[in-house]
JSON list of C-alpha atoms in Angstrom, two decimals:
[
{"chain": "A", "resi": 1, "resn": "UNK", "atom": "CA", "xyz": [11.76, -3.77, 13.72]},
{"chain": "A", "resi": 2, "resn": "UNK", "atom": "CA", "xyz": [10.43, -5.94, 10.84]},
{"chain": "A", "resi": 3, "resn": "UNK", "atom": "CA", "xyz": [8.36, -7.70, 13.57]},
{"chain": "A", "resi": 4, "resn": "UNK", "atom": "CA", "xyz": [6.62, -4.22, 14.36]},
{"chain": "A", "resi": 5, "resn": "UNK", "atom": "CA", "xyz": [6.05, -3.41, 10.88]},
{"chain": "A", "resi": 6, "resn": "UNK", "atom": "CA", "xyz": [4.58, -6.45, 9.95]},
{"chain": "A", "resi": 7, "resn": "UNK", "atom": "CA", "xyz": [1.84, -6.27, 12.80]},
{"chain": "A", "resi": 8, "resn": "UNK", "atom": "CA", "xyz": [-0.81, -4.09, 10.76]},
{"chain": "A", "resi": 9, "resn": "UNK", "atom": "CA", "xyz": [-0.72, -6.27, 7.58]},
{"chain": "A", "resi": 10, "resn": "UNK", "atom": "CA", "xyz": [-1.20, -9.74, 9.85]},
{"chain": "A", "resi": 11, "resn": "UNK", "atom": "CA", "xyz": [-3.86, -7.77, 11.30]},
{"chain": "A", "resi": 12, "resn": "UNK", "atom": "CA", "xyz": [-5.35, -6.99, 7.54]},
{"chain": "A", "resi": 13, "resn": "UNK", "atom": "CA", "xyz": [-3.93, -10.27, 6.52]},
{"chain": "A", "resi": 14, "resn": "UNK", "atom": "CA", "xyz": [-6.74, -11.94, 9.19]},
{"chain": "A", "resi": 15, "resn": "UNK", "atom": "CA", "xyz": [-9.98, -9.69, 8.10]},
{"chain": "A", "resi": 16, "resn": "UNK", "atom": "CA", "xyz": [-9.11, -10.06, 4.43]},
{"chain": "A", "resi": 17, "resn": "UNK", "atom": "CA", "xyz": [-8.49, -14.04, 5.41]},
{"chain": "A", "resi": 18, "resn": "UNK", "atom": "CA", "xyz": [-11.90, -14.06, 7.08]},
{"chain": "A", "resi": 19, "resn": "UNK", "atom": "CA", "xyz": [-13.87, -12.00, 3.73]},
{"chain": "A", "resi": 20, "resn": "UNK", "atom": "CA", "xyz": [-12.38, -14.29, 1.51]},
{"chain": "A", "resi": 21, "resn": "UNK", "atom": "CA", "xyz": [-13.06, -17.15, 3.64]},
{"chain": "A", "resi": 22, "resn": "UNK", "atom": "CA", "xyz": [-16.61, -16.45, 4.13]},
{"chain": "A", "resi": 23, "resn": "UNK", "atom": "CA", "xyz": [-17.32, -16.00, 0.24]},
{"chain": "A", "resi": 24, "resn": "UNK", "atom": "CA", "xyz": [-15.35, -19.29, -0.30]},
{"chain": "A", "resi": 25, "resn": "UNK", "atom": "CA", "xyz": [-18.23, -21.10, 1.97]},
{"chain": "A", "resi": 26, "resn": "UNK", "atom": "CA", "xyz": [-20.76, -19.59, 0.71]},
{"chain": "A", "resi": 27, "resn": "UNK", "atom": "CA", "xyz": [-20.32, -20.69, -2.74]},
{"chain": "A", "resi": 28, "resn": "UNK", "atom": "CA", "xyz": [-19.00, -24.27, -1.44]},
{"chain": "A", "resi": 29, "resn": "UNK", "atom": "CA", "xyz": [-21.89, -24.95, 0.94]},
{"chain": "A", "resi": 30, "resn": "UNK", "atom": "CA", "xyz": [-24.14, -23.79, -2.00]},
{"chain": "A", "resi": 31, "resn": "UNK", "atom": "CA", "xyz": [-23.03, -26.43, -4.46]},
{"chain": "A", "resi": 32, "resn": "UNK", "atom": "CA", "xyz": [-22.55, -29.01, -1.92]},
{"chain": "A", "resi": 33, "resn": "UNK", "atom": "CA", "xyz": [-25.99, -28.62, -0.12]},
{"chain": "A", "resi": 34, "resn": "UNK", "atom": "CA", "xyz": [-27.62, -26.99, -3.12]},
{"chain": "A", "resi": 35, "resn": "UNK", "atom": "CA", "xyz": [-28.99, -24.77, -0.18]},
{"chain": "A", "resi": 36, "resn": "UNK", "atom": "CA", "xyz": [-28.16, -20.73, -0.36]},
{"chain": "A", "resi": 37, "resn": "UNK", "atom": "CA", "xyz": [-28.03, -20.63, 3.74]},
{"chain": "A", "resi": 38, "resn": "UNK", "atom": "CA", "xyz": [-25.80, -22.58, 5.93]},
{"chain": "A", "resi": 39, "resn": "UNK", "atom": "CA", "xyz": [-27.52, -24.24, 9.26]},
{"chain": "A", "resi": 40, "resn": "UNK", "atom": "CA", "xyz": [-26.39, -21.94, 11.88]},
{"chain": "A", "resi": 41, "resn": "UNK", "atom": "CA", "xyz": [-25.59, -22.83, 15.64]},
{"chain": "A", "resi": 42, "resn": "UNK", "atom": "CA", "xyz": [-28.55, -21.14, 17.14]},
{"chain": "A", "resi": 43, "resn": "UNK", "atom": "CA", "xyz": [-31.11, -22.92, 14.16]},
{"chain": "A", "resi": 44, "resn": "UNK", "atom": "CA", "xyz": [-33.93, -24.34, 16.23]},
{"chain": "A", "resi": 45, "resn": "UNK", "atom": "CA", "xyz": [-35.20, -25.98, 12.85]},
{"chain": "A", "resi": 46, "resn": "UNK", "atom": "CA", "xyz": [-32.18, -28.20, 12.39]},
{"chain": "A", "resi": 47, "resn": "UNK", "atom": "CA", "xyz": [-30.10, -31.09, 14.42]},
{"chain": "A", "resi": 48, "resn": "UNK", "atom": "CA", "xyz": [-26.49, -31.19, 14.67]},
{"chain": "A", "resi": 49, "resn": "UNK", "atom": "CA", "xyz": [-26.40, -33.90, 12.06]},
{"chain": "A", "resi": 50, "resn": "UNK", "atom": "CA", "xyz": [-27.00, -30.70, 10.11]},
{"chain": "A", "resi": 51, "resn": "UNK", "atom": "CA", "xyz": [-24.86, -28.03, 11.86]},
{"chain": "A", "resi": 52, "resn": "UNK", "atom": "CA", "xyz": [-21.68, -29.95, 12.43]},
{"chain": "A", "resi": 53, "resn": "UNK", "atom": "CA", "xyz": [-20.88, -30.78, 9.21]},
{"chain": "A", "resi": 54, "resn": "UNK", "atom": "CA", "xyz": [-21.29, -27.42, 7.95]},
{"chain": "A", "resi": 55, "resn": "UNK", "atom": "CA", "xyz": [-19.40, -25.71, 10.99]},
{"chain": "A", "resi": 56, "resn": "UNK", "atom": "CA", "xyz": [-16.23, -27.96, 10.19]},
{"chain": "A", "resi": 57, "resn": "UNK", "atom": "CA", "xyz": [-16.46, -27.05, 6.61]},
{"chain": "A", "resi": 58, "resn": "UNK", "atom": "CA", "xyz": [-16.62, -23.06, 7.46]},
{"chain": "A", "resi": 59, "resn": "UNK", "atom": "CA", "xyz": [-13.48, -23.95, 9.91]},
{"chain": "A", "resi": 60, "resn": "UNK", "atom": "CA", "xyz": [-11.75, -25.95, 7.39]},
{"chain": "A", "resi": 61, "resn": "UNK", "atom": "CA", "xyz": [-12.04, -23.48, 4.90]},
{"chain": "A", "resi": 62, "resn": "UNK", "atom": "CA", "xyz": [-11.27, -20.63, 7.29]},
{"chain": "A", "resi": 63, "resn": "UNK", "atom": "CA", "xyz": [-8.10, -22.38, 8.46]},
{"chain": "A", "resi": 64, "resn": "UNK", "atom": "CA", "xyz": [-6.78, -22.81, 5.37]},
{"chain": "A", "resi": 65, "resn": "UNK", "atom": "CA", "xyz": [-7.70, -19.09, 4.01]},
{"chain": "A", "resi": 66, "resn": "UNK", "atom": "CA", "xyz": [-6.25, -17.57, 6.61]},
{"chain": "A", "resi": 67, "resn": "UNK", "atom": "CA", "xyz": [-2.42, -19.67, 6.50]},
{"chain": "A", "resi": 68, "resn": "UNK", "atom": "CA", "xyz": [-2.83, -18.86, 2.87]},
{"chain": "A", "resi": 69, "resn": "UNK", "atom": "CA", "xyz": [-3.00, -15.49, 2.92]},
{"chain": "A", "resi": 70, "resn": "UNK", "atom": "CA", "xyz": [-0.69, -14.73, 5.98]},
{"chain": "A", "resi": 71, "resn": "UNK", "atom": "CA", "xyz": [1.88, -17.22, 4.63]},
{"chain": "A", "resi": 72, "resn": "UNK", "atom": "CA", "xyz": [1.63, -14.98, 1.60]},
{"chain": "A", "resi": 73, "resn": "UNK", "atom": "CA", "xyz": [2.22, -12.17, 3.82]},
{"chain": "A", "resi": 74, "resn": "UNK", "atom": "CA", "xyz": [4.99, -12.79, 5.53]},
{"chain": "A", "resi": 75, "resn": "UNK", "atom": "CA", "xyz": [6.86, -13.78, 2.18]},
{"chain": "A", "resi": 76, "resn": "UNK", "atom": "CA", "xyz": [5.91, -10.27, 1.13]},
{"chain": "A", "resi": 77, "resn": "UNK", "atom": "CA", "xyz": [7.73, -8.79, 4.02]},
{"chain": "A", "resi": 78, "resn": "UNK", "atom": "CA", "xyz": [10.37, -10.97, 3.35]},
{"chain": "A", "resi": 79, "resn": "UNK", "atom": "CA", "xyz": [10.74, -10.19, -0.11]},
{"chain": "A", "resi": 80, "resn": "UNK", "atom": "CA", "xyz": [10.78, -6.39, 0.90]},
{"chain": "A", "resi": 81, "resn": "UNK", "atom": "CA", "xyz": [12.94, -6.49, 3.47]},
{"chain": "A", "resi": 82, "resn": "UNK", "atom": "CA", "xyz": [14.78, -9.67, 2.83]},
{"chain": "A", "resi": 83, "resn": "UNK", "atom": "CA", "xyz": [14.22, -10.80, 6.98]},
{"chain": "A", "resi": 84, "resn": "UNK", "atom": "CA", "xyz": [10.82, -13.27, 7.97]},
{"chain": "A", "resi": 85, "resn": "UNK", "atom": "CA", "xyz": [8.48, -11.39, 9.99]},
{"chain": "A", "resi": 86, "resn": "UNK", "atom": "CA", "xyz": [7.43, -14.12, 12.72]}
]
């Protein structure tokens, strides 16, 4: 049962992992690059010596956002209902 109820909030648990995730780069990638937009795949102006390091920085930071906040999560549930969702 907790396992059913705990679906919709992983499911808001993701987007709001992804919003906050995406704001977290953005400010990162503009101190580190002192550039406001990050090279994006499809950026015929720049190499992959530019793209990859910013794509694993996005996925490193949206990795760790996203076990944040749906470790935080499930110890919500847990603390309501005193079982672990997963």
């Amino acid at each position: 049962m907790v396992k059913l109820l705990y679906k919709p909030i992983s499911i808001l648990s993701v987007l709001l992992a992804g919003i906050i995730a995406n704001a977290v780069f953005s400010k990162v990638w503009k101190a580190v690059a002192h550039e406001d937009d990050a090279p994006d795949a499809s950026d015929e102006e720049r190499g992959l010596k530019e793209i990859l390091p910013a794509v694993a920085l996005k996925g490193a930071i949206a990795g760790v956002t996203r076990a944040v906040v749906q470790r935080g999560g499930a110890k919500g549930v847990r603390g309501l209902t005193g079982t672990w969702p997963a």
